[in-house]
Amino acid sequence: MAIKVCKFGGTSMAAGNVIRSVKGIIESDKERRFIVVSAPGKRYSGDVKVTDMLYACHSARDREELKKLFAPVRNRFINIIKELNLNFQIDSLLDETEQQIFLKKQEDFTASRGEYICGVIMAEVLGAKFIDAKDVIFFKADGTLNDEKTYKSVAAALSGVPSAVISGFYGTGADGNIKTFSRGGSDISGAIVARAVNASIYENWTDVSGFLACDPRIVDSPKRIKQISYKEFRELSYMGADLLHSESVFPVRKANIPILIKNTFRPQDEGTTILPTSRYLQSGAAVTGIAGKKNFTVIFIEKANMNSEVGFMCNVLKVLSDENVSIEHIPSGIDTISLIIDRNQLEGKLERVIEGIKRAVSPDTVRVSEDVALIATVGYGMSSSIGTSARLFGAIAGADINIKIINQGSSEINIIVGVRNEDYEKCIRAIYGEFFN
Ligand code: ASP
């Protein structure tokens, strides 16, 4: 029988009644055997996620303060147990957790406890085995996943087990302490489990019915994307479509396991399937989706004949790597290059970076442009349909927006334009209007 791995996100774990529907979803399909859970998320807008409460606990200066900061975590879990009508000793588990947080004083350990407790509860609800992620997911000393050891351990722990719940978001670091992925990382945990057991599909249950072609806060009811390839998904999610952690494709991609995004609150909706490119059925449309982010800084560097100067680029990049600044894009011409950098990366460093570039390559000019927004228009159809870029630029010009930067990835499935922050929403509406209306 095929195996489905399901990950349930924070909103699916937020309250007892939702957890009850999750149980129904799991039990309606015998193939849904291995479940990965996040910590309880928001129940309504303005509510606080358990993980955020736990990060706050890490700042406690003494036992008294920790007790106060841990109280909302305690209440959330006590309520969940009450709502579920479970006969479960939640108080002793919470006391023990509070004590461990106090003694260890390790941020990642503290942050991971939402997933740990939620995993224990979910296993109880389902009558399934609980697997603590610390025993099966391992990181290397450089912070990346120790994939070989992890896949072996997960597969061994789940072999012969009819159904299990695995806590998301964390594992064990090279120093033996708990280490978390970046925020939203339970999505990666789910993908790891799917890969380790060679699942037929990785179902990611959230609170929306799949990917939309663009941000619904900008365009009213945008179209839903039924199918998208791993590559398109990476491009869109990296650029701000934040439904699923952008790194969650890596574990499943190598094993060609599709990811299905589903809505816990509307399980009847079809959702979005993220597929290996080889299995991806193109919709025939040139553009699959549009995503973007504001607040980039662009450093324009000009120097006559820079192309023929051996090591020019390398010397510029060295300045940035010495300052530990990562670069998003580097569009270039014969005598110019532009470095596009997330504004946060340059906080307190911009002047030093500019001075460093001047010293390293003696440019003719260096200019800085702040408040730039990047918008990615992504689609497999783009590489085969003539005139897509003409339509894209025509739509932007028609909206009277000045394009500051153009960048097309070598994969030909993505055109990125840079516009002023203030033109961001208008630009997305213009592109959407051209390709989807
Ligand atoms: N609970 C963690 C977070 O809020 C991890 C996750 O939800 O995937 O980031």
CSV table of C-alpha atoms and ligand atoms in Angstrom, one decimal:
chain,number,residue,atom,x,y,z
A,1,MET,CA,0.0,0.0,0.0
A,2,ALA,CA,1.2,3.5,-0.8
A,3,ILE,CA,2.2,5.7,2.1
A,4,LYS,CA,1.1,9.3,2.4
A,5,VAL,CA,3.0,11.7,4.7
A,6,CYS,CA,0.9,14.5,6.0
A,7,LYS,CA,2.1,17.7,7.7
A,8,PHE,CA,-0.4,19.8,9.6
A,9,GLY,CA,0.5,23.4,10.1
A,10,GLY,CA,-0.1,25.7,13.1
A,11,THR,CA,-3.6,26.7,12.2
A,12,SER,CA,-4.6,23.0,11.9
A,13,MET,CA,-3.3,22.4,15.4
A,14,ALA,CA,-4.6,25.7,16.9
A,15,ALA,CA,-7.6,24.4,18.9
A,16,GLY,CA,-9.3,21.2,20.0
A,17,ASN,CA,-12.2,21.3,17.5
A,18,VAL,CA,-9.8,21.8,14.6
A,19,ILE,CA,-7.6,18.9,15.8
A,20,ARG,CA,-10.7,16.8,15.8
A,21,SER,CA,-11.3,17.6,12.2
A,22,VAL,CA,-7.7,16.8,11.5
A,23,LYS,CA,-8.2,13.3,13.1
A,24,GLY,CA,-11.2,12.9,10.7
A,25,ILE,CA,-9.1,13.8,7.7
A,26,ILE,CA,-6.3,11.4,8.7
A,27,GLU,CA,-8.7,8.5,9.4
A,28,SER,CA,-10.6,9.0,6.2
A,29,ASP,CA,-7.6,7.6,4.2
A,30,LYS,CA,-5.7,4.5,5.4
A,31,GLU,CA,-2.6,5.6,3.4
A,32,ARG,CA,-2.2,8.7,5.7
A,33,ARG,CA,0.1,6.9,8.1
A,34,PHE,CA,2.8,9.3,9.1
A,35,ILE,CA,1.9,12.7,10.5
A,36,VAL,CA,4.2,15.7,11.1
A,37,VAL,CA,2.9,18.5,13.3
A,38,SER,CA,3.6,22.2,13.9
A,39,ALA,CA,3.0,24.0,17.2
A,40,PRO,CA,-0.5,25.5,17.7
A,41,GLY,CA,-0.8,28.6,15.6
A,42,LYS,CA,-3.3,31.5,15.5
A,43,ARG,CA,-7.0,30.8,16.1
A,44,TYR,CA,-8.0,34.3,14.9
A,45,SER,CA,-6.2,37.3,13.5
A,46,GLY,CA,-4.4,39.0,16.4
A,47,ASP,CA,-3.9,35.7,18.3
A,48,VAL,CA,-0.4,34.7,19.2
A,49,LYS,CA,1.4,31.5,17.9
A,50,VAL,CA,2.7,29.2,20.6
A,51,THR,CA,6.2,29.3,19.0
A,52,ASP,CA,6.2,33.1,19.4
A,53,MET,CA,5.2,32.7,23.0
A,54,LEU,CA,8.1,30.3,23.5
A,55,TYR,CA,10.6,32.7,21.9
A,56,ALA,CA,9.4,35.2,24.4
A,57,CYS,CA,10.0,32.7,27.2
A,58,HIS,CA,13.7,32.6,26.2
A,59,SER,CA,14.1,36.2,27.3
A,60,ALA,CA,13.0,35.5,30.9
A,61,ARG,CA,15.6,36.7,33.4
A,62,ASP,CA,14.5,34.6,36.3
A,63,ARG,CA,12.2,31.8,37.3
A,64,GLU,CA,9.3,34.2,38.2
A,65,GLU,CA,9.4,35.9,34.9
A,66,LEU,CA,9.6,32.6,33.0
A,67,LYS,CA,6.5,31.4,34.9
A,68,LYS,CA,4.6,34.5,33.7
A,69,LEU,CA,5.8,34.2,30.1
A,70,PHE,CA,5.1,30.4,30.0
A,71,ALA,CA,1.5,30.9,31.4
A,72,PRO,CA,-0.1,31.6,28.0
A,73,VAL,CA,1.6,28.5,26.6
A,74,ARG,CA,0.3,26.5,29.5
A,75,ASN,CA,-3.2,27.8,29.0
A,76,ARG,CA,-3.2,27.1,25.2
A,77,PHE,CA,-2.3,23.4,25.8
A,78,ILE,CA,-4.7,23.0,28.8
A,79,ASN,CA,-7.5,24.4,26.7
A,80,ILE,CA,-6.7,22.1,23.8
A,81,ILE,CA,-6.8,19.0,26.1
A,82,LYS,CA,-10.1,20.2,27.6
A,83,GLU,CA,-11.6,20.8,24.2
A,84,LEU,CA,-10.5,17.4,23.1
A,85,ASN,CA,-11.9,15.8,26.2
A,86,LEU,CA,-8.7,13.8,26.6
A,87,ASN,CA,-7.6,11.9,29.6
A,88,PHE,CA,-4.0,13.1,29.5
A,89,GLN,CA,-1.6,14.4,32.2
A,90,ILE,CA,-0.9,17.7,30.5
A,91,ASP,CA,0.0,19.5,33.8
A,92,SER,CA,3.0,17.3,34.5
A,93,LEU,CA,4.3,17.5,30.9
A,94,LEU,CA,4.0,21.3,31.1
A,95,ASP,CA,5.7,21.5,34.5
A,96,GLU,CA,8.5,19.4,33.2
A,97,THR,CA,8.9,21.5,30.1
A,98,GLU,CA,9.0,24.8,32.0
A,99,GLN,CA,11.6,23.3,34.3
A,100,GLN,CA,13.8,22.2,31.3
A,101,ILE,CA,13.4,25.6,29.6
A,102,PHE,CA,14.7,27.2,32.8
A,103,LEU,CA,17.6,24.8,33.3
A,104,LYS,CA,18.8,24.6,29.7
A,105,LYS,CA,18.4,28.2,28.7
A,106,GLN,CA,18.8,27.3,25.0
A,107,GLU,CA,16.7,29.2,22.5
A,108,ASP,CA,16.2,26.4,20.0
A,109,PHE,CA,15.3,24.0,22.7
A,110,THR,CA,12.7,26.4,24.1
A,111,ALA,CA,11.3,27.3,20.6
A,112,SER,CA,10.9,23.6,19.8
A,113,ARG,CA,8.7,22.7,22.7
A,114,GLY,CA,5.5,23.7,20.9
A,115,GLU,CA,6.0,21.0,18.3
A,116,TYR,CA,7.2,18.5,20.9
A,117,ILE,CA,4.1,18.8,23.1
A,118,CYS,CA,1.8,19.1,20.1
A,119,GLY,CA,3.3,15.9,18.7
A,120,VAL,CA,2.7,14.0,22.0
A,121,ILE,CA,-0.9,15.2,22.2
A,122,MET,CA,-1.6,14.3,18.5
A,123,ALA,CA,-0.2,10.8,18.9
A,124,GLU,CA,-2.5,10.3,21.9
A,125,VAL,CA,-5.5,11.6,19.8
A,126,LEU,CA,-4.7,9.2,17.0
A,127,GLY,CA,-3.6,6.3,19.1
A,128,ALA,CA,-0.3,6.4,17.1
A,129,LYS,CA,3.3,6.1,18.1
A,130,PHE,CA,5.1,9.4,19.0
A,131,ILE,CA,8.5,9.9,17.4
A,132,ASP,CA,10.5,12.7,18.9
A,133,ALA,CA,12.3,14.5,16.0
A,134,LYS,CA,15.5,14.8,18.2
A,135,ASP,CA,16.0,11.0,17.7
A,136,VAL,CA,15.7,10.9,14.0
A,137,ILE,CA,16.6,14.3,12.4
A,138,PHE,CA,20.2,15.4,12.6
A,139,PHE,CA,22.2,18.4,11.5
A,140,LYS,CA,25.9,18.7,10.6
A,141,ALA,CA,28.2,21.1,12.3
A,142,ASP,CA,27.7,23.7,9.6
A,143,GLY,CA,24.0,23.8,10.4
A,144,THR,CA,22.8,21.9,7.3
A,145,LEU,CA,20.9,18.7,7.4
A,146,ASN,CA,22.9,15.5,7.9
A,147,ASP,CA,20.8,13.9,5.2
A,148,GLU,CA,22.3,10.4,5.1
A,149,LYS,CA,22.0,9.9,8.9
A,150,THR,CA,18.6,11.5,9.0
A,151,TYR,CA,16.9,9.5,6.2
A,152,LYS,CA,18.3,6.2,7.6
A,153,SER,CA,17.1,7.1,11.1
A,154,VAL,CA,13.6,8.2,10.1
A,155,ALA,CA,13.2,5.1,7.9
A,156,ALA,CA,14.4,2.8,10.7
A,157,ALA,CA,12.2,4.4,13.3
A,158,LEU,CA,9.1,4.1,11.1
A,159,SER,CA,9.7,0.7,9.6
A,160,GLY,CA,6.9,-1.7,10.6
A,161,VAL,CA,5.1,1.1,12.4
A,162,PRO,CA,1.4,1.3,11.3
A,163,SER,CA,1.0,5.0,12.1
A,164,ALA,CA,3.2,7.6,13.8
A,165,VAL,CA,3.3,11.3,14.7
A,166,ILE,CA,6.6,13.1,14.4
A,167,SER,CA,7.2,16.5,15.9
A,168,GLY,CA,8.2,19.1,13.2
A,169,PHE,CA,10.6,22.0,13.1
A,170,TYR,CA,13.6,20.6,15.0
A,171,GLY,CA,16.2,17.9,15.3
A,172,THR,CA,19.5,17.3,17.0
A,173,GLY,CA,22.5,19.5,16.2
A,174,ALA,CA,26.1,18.3,15.8
A,175,ASP,CA,26.8,19.4,19.5
A,176,GLY,CA,23.9,17.1,20.7
A,177,ASN,CA,21.6,20.0,21.5
A,178,ILE,CA,18.2,20.6,20.0
A,179,LYS,CA,18.4,22.7,16.8
A,180,THR,CA,15.5,24.1,14.9
A,181,PHE,CA,15.1,24.8,11.2
A,182,SER,CA,14.3,28.4,10.2
A,183,ARG,CA,10.7,29.7,11.0
A,184,GLY,CA,8.0,27.6,9.3
A,185,GLY,CA,10.5,24.7,9.2
A,186,SER,CA,8.0,22.0,10.0
A,187,ASP,CA,7.3,22.0,6.2
A,188,ILE,CA,10.9,20.8,5.8
A,189,SER,CA,10.5,18.1,8.5
A,190,GLY,CA,7.4,16.8,6.6
A,191,ALA,CA,9.3,16.7,3.3
A,192,ILE,CA,12.2,14.8,5.1
A,193,VAL,CA,9.8,12.2,6.4
A,194,ALA,CA,8.1,11.8,3.0
A,195,ARG,CA,11.5,11.2,1.4
A,196,ALA,CA,12.7,8.8,4.1
A,197,VAL,CA,9.7,6.5,3.7
A,198,ASN,CA,9.5,7.0,-0.1
A,199,ALA,CA,5.9,8.3,0.2
A,200,SER,CA,3.6,8.4,-2.8
A,201,ILE,CA,2.8,12.0,-1.9
A,202,TYR,CA,3.6,14.6,0.7
A,203,GLU,CA,0.4,16.3,1.8
A,204,ASN,CA,0.8,19.7,3.4
A,205,TRP,CA,-2.3,20.8,5.2
A,206,THR,CA,-2.7,24.5,5.9
A,207,ASP,CA,-5.5,27.0,6.1
A,208,VAL,CA,-5.9,28.0,2.4
A,209,SER,CA,-6.9,25.9,-0.6
A,210,GLY,CA,-3.6,26.1,-2.4
A,211,PHE,CA,-1.4,28.6,-4.2
A,212,LEU,CA,-3.0,31.7,-5.7
A,213,ALA,CA,-1.6,33.3,-8.8
A,214,CYS,CA,-0.7,36.4,-6.8
A,215,ASP,CA,-1.2,38.0,-3.4
A,216,PRO,CA,-5.0,38.3,-2.6
A,217,ARG,CA,-4.3,41.4,-0.6
A,218,ILE,CA,-3.3,43.1,-3.8
A,219,VAL,CA,-5.6,41.5,-6.4
A,220,ASP,CA,-9.2,40.6,-5.5
A,221,SER,CA,-9.7,36.8,-5.6
A,222,PRO,CA,-6.8,35.8,-7.8
A,223,LYS,CA,-7.0,32.5,-9.7
A,224,ARG,CA,-5.9,29.4,-7.9
A,225,ILE,CA,-2.9,27.4,-9.3
A,226,LYS,CA,-3.9,23.8,-9.7
A,227,GLN,CA,-0.5,22.5,-10.7
A,228,ILE,CA,3.0,24.0,-10.5
A,229,SER,CA,6.5,22.6,-11.0
A,230,TYR,CA,9.1,22.4,-8.2
A,231,LYS,CA,11.1,25.1,-10.0
A,232,GLU,CA,8.3,27.5,-10.4
A,233,PHE,CA,7.3,27.0,-6.8
A,234,ARG,CA,10.9,27.7,-5.7
A,235,GLU,CA,10.9,31.0,-7.7
A,236,LEU,CA,7.6,32.1,-6.3
A,237,SER,CA,8.0,31.1,-2.7
A,238,TYR,CA,11.5,32.6,-2.6
A,239,MET,CA,10.0,35.9,-3.8
A,240,GLY,CA,7.4,36.0,-1.1
A,241,ALA,CA,4.6,33.6,-1.8
A,242,ASP,CA,4.9,32.2,1.8
A,243,LEU,CA,2.4,29.3,1.8
A,244,LEU,CA,5.1,26.7,2.2
A,245,HIS,CA,8.7,26.9,3.3
A,246,SER,CA,10.8,27.5,0.1
A,247,GLU,CA,13.3,24.8,1.2
A,248,SER,CA,10.7,22.0,1.5
A,249,VAL,CA,11.1,20.9,-2.1
A,250,PHE,CA,14.7,19.8,-1.6
A,251,PRO,CA,14.1,16.5,0.2
A,252,VAL,CA,11.2,15.4,-2.0
A,253,ARG,CA,12.6,16.7,-5.3
A,254,LYS,CA,15.3,14.0,-5.5
A,255,ALA,CA,12.8,11.3,-5.1
A,256,ASN,CA,10.1,12.9,-7.4
A,257,ILE,CA,7.5,13.0,-4.7
A,258,PRO,CA,4.7,15.5,-5.4
A,259,ILE,CA,3.6,17.9,-2.7
A,260,LEU,CA,-0.1,18.5,-2.4
A,261,ILE,CA,-1.2,21.7,-0.6
A,262,LYS,CA,-4.6,21.2,1.1
A,263,ASN,CA,-6.9,23.2,3.3
A,264,THR,CA,-7.8,21.6,6.7
A,265,PHE,CA,-10.9,23.8,6.8
A,266,ARG,CA,-12.1,22.9,3.3
A,267,PRO,CA,-10.8,19.4,2.7
A,268,GLN,CA,-13.1,19.0,-0.3
A,269,ASP,CA,-11.1,21.7,-2.2
A,270,GLU,CA,-8.7,20.3,-4.7
A,271,GLY,CA,-5.6,22.3,-3.6
A,272,THR,CA,-2.4,22.8,-5.5
A,273,THR,CA,0.0,20.0,-6.5
A,274,ILE,CA,3.7,20.8,-6.8
A,275,LEU,CA,5.2,18.3,-9.3
A,276,PRO,CA,8.5,17.3,-10.6
A,277,THR,CA,9.1,19.1,-13.9
A,278,SER,CA,9.0,15.9,-15.8
A,279,ARG,CA,5.5,15.1,-14.6
A,280,TYR,CA,4.3,18.6,-14.8
A,281,LEU,CA,1.3,19.1,-17.2
A,282,GLN,CA,1.6,22.6,-18.5
A,283,SER,CA,-1.6,24.6,-18.4
A,284,GLY,CA,-0.8,26.2,-21.7
A,285,ALA,CA,-0.7,29.6,-20.1
A,286,ALA,CA,2.6,31.6,-20.3
A,287,VAL,CA,2.5,32.7,-16.7
A,288,THR,CA,1.8,30.5,-13.6
A,289,GLY,CA,2.1,33.1,-10.9
A,290,ILE,CA,3.4,36.5,-9.7
A,291,ALA,CA,5.2,37.2,-6.4
A,292,GLY,CA,7.3,40.0,-5.1
A,293,LYS,CA,8.9,41.7,-2.1
A,294,LYS,CA,9.6,45.3,-1.2
A,295,ASN,CA,12.6,46.9,0.4
A,296,PHE,CA,15.7,46.1,-1.7
A,297,THR,CA,18.7,48.3,-2.1
A,298,VAL,CA,20.5,48.4,-5.4
A,299,ILE,CA,24.2,49.3,-5.7
A,300,PHE,CA,25.0,50.4,-9.3
A,301,ILE,CA,28.7,50.2,-10.2
A,302,GLU,CA,30.1,51.7,-13.3
A,303,LYS,CA,33.6,51.4,-14.7
A,304,ALA,CA,34.7,51.7,-18.3
A,305,ASN,CA,35.9,48.3,-19.7
A,306,MET,CA,35.1,46.4,-16.5
A,307,ASN,CA,34.4,43.3,-18.6
A,308,SER,CA,38.0,43.0,-19.6
A,309,GLU,CA,39.4,43.5,-16.1
A,310,VAL,CA,40.2,40.0,-14.8
A,311,GLY,CA,38.9,39.4,-11.3
A,312,PHE,CA,36.7,42.5,-11.2
A,313,MET,CA,33.5,40.7,-10.2
A,314,CYS,CA,35.4,38.5,-7.8
A,315,ASN,CA,36.9,41.6,-6.0
A,316,VAL,CA,33.4,43.2,-5.7
A,317,LEU,CA,31.9,40.0,-4.3
A,318,LYS,CA,34.7,39.6,-1.8
A,319,VAL,CA,33.8,42.9,-0.2
A,320,LEU,CA,30.3,41.7,0.3
A,321,SER,CA,31.3,38.3,1.6
A,322,ASP,CA,33.8,39.9,4.0
A,323,GLU,CA,30.8,41.9,5.4
A,324,ASN,CA,28.7,38.7,5.4
A,325,VAL,CA,26.1,40.2,3.1
A,326,SER,CA,24.2,38.0,0.7
A,327,ILE,CA,23.2,39.2,-2.7
A,328,GLU,CA,19.9,38.4,-4.4
A,329,HIS,CA,20.7,39.3,-8.1
A,330,ILE,CA,23.5,40.7,-10.1
A,331,PRO,CA,22.3,42.1,-13.5
A,332,SER,CA,25.2,43.3,-15.6
A,333,GLY,CA,26.1,45.2,-18.7
A,334,ILE,CA,29.5,45.8,-20.4
A,335,ASP,CA,30.6,48.7,-18.2
A,336,THR,CA,28.1,48.3,-15.3
A,337,ILE,CA,26.9,45.8,-12.7
A,338,SER,CA,24.1,46.2,-10.2
A,339,LEU,CA,24.0,44.4,-6.9
A,340,ILE,CA,20.5,43.8,-5.6
A,341,ILE,CA,20.5,43.2,-1.9
A,342,ASP,CA,17.8,42.9,0.8
A,343,ARG,CA,17.8,46.1,2.8
A,344,ASN,CA,18.0,44.2,6.1
A,345,GLN,CA,21.3,42.6,5.0
A,346,LEU,CA,22.9,46.1,4.7
A,347,GLU,CA,21.8,47.5,8.1
A,348,GLY,CA,24.7,49.4,9.6
A,349,LYS,CA,27.0,48.2,6.8
A,350,LEU,CA,26.1,50.2,3.6
A,351,GLU,CA,28.7,52.8,4.0
A,352,ARG,CA,31.5,50.3,4.7
A,353,VAL,CA,30.4,48.2,1.7
A,354,ILE,CA,30.5,51.3,-0.6
A,355,GLU,CA,33.9,52.3,0.7
A,356,GLY,CA,35.1,48.7,0.3
A,357,ILE,CA,34.0,48.5,-3.3
A,358,LYS,CA,35.7,51.8,-4.1
A,359,ARG,CA,38.9,50.6,-2.6
A,360,ALA,CA,38.7,47.1,-4.2
A,361,VAL,CA,37.9,48.0,-7.8
A,362,SER,CA,38.3,51.8,-8.2
A,363,PRO,CA,35.0,52.2,-10.1
A,364,ASP,CA,34.1,55.4,-12.1
A,365,THR,CA,30.9,55.7,-10.2
A,366,VAL,CA,29.0,53.9,-7.5
A,367,ARG,CA,25.3,54.9,-6.9
A,368,VAL,CA,22.8,53.5,-4.4
A,369,SER,CA,19.1,53.3,-4.9
A,370,GLU,CA,17.0,52.3,-2.0
A,371,ASP,CA,13.3,51.4,-1.7
A,372,VAL,CA,13.2,49.1,-4.7
A,373,ALA,CA,10.6,46.3,-5.0
A,374,LEU,CA,11.3,43.2,-7.0
A,375,ILE,CA,8.5,41.4,-8.8
A,376,ALA,CA,8.9,37.9,-10.3
A,377,THR,CA,6.6,36.8,-13.1
A,378,VAL,CA,7.0,33.0,-13.3
A,379,GLY,CA,5.9,30.3,-15.7
A,380,TYR,CA,7.1,27.4,-17.6
A,381,GLY,CA,5.1,28.6,-20.6
A,382,MET,CA,7.3,31.6,-20.8
A,383,SER,CA,10.2,29.7,-22.3
A,384,SER,CA,8.1,28.4,-25.2
A,385,SER,CA,5.7,31.3,-25.9
A,386,ILE,CA,7.0,34.2,-28.0
A,387,GLY,CA,6.2,37.7,-26.9
A,388,THR,CA,5.7,37.1,-23.1
A,389,SER,CA,8.2,39.7,-22.2
A,390,ALA,CA,6.7,42.2,-24.6
A,391,ARG,CA,3.3,41.7,-23.0
A,392,LEU,CA,4.9,42.0,-19.5
A,393,PHE,CA,6.8,45.2,-20.2
A,394,GLY,CA,3.8,46.6,-22.2
A,395,ALA,CA,1.5,46.1,-19.2
A,396,ILE,CA,3.9,47.8,-16.9
A,397,ALA,CA,4.4,50.7,-19.3
A,398,GLY,CA,0.7,50.9,-19.7
A,399,ALA,CA,0.4,51.4,-16.0
A,400,ASP,CA,2.9,54.3,-16.3
A,401,ILE,CA,5.4,52.6,-14.1
A,402,ASN,CA,9.2,53.1,-14.6
A,403,ILE,CA,11.2,49.8,-14.5
A,404,LYS,CA,14.5,50.2,-12.8
A,405,ILE,CA,15.9,46.7,-13.2
A,406,ILE,CA,15.2,43.7,-15.4
A,407,ASN,CA,16.6,40.3,-14.7
A,408,GLN,CA,15.8,37.0,-16.4
A,409,GLY,CA,17.1,33.8,-14.9
A,410,SER,CA,18.9,31.4,-17.2
A,411,SER,CA,16.1,28.9,-16.8
A,412,GLU,CA,13.8,31.3,-18.8
A,413,ILE,CA,10.9,30.6,-16.4
A,414,ASN,CA,11.2,33.8,-14.5
A,415,ILE,CA,11.4,37.5,-15.4
A,416,ILE,CA,12.2,39.8,-12.5
A,417,VAL,CA,11.5,43.5,-12.6
A,418,GLY,CA,12.6,46.1,-10.1
A,419,VAL,CA,10.3,49.1,-9.5
A,420,ARG,CA,10.0,51.7,-6.8
A,421,ASN,CA,8.4,50.4,-3.6
A,422,GLU,CA,5.5,52.8,-4.1
A,423,ASP,CA,4.7,51.3,-7.5
A,424,TYR,CA,4.7,47.7,-6.2
A,425,GLU,CA,1.0,47.0,-5.8
A,426,LYS,CA,0.1,48.8,-9.0
A,427,CYS,CA,2.7,46.9,-11.0
A,428,ILE,CA,1.4,43.5,-9.7
A,429,ARG,CA,-2.1,44.5,-10.6
A,430,ALA,CA,-1.0,45.5,-14.1
A,431,ILE,CA,0.9,42.2,-14.7
A,432,TYR,CA,-2.0,40.1,-13.3
A,433,GLY,CA,-4.5,42.0,-15.5
A,434,GLU,CA,-2.4,41.3,-18.6
A,435,PHE,CA,-1.9,37.5,-18.1
A,436,PHE,CA,-4.9,36.4,-16.1
A,437,ASN,CA,-7.9,38.6,-16.9
B,1,ASP,N1,6.2,26.6,14.8
B,1,ASP,C1,7.3,27.0,14.0
B,1,ASP,C2,7.1,28.4,13.5
B,1,ASP,O1,6.2,29.1,14.0
B,1,ASP,C3,7.6,26.0,12.9
B,1,ASP,C4,6.4,25.8,11.9
B,1,ASP,O2,5.3,26.3,12.2
B,1,ASP,O3,6.6,25.2,10.9
B,1,ASP,O4,7.9,28.9,12.8
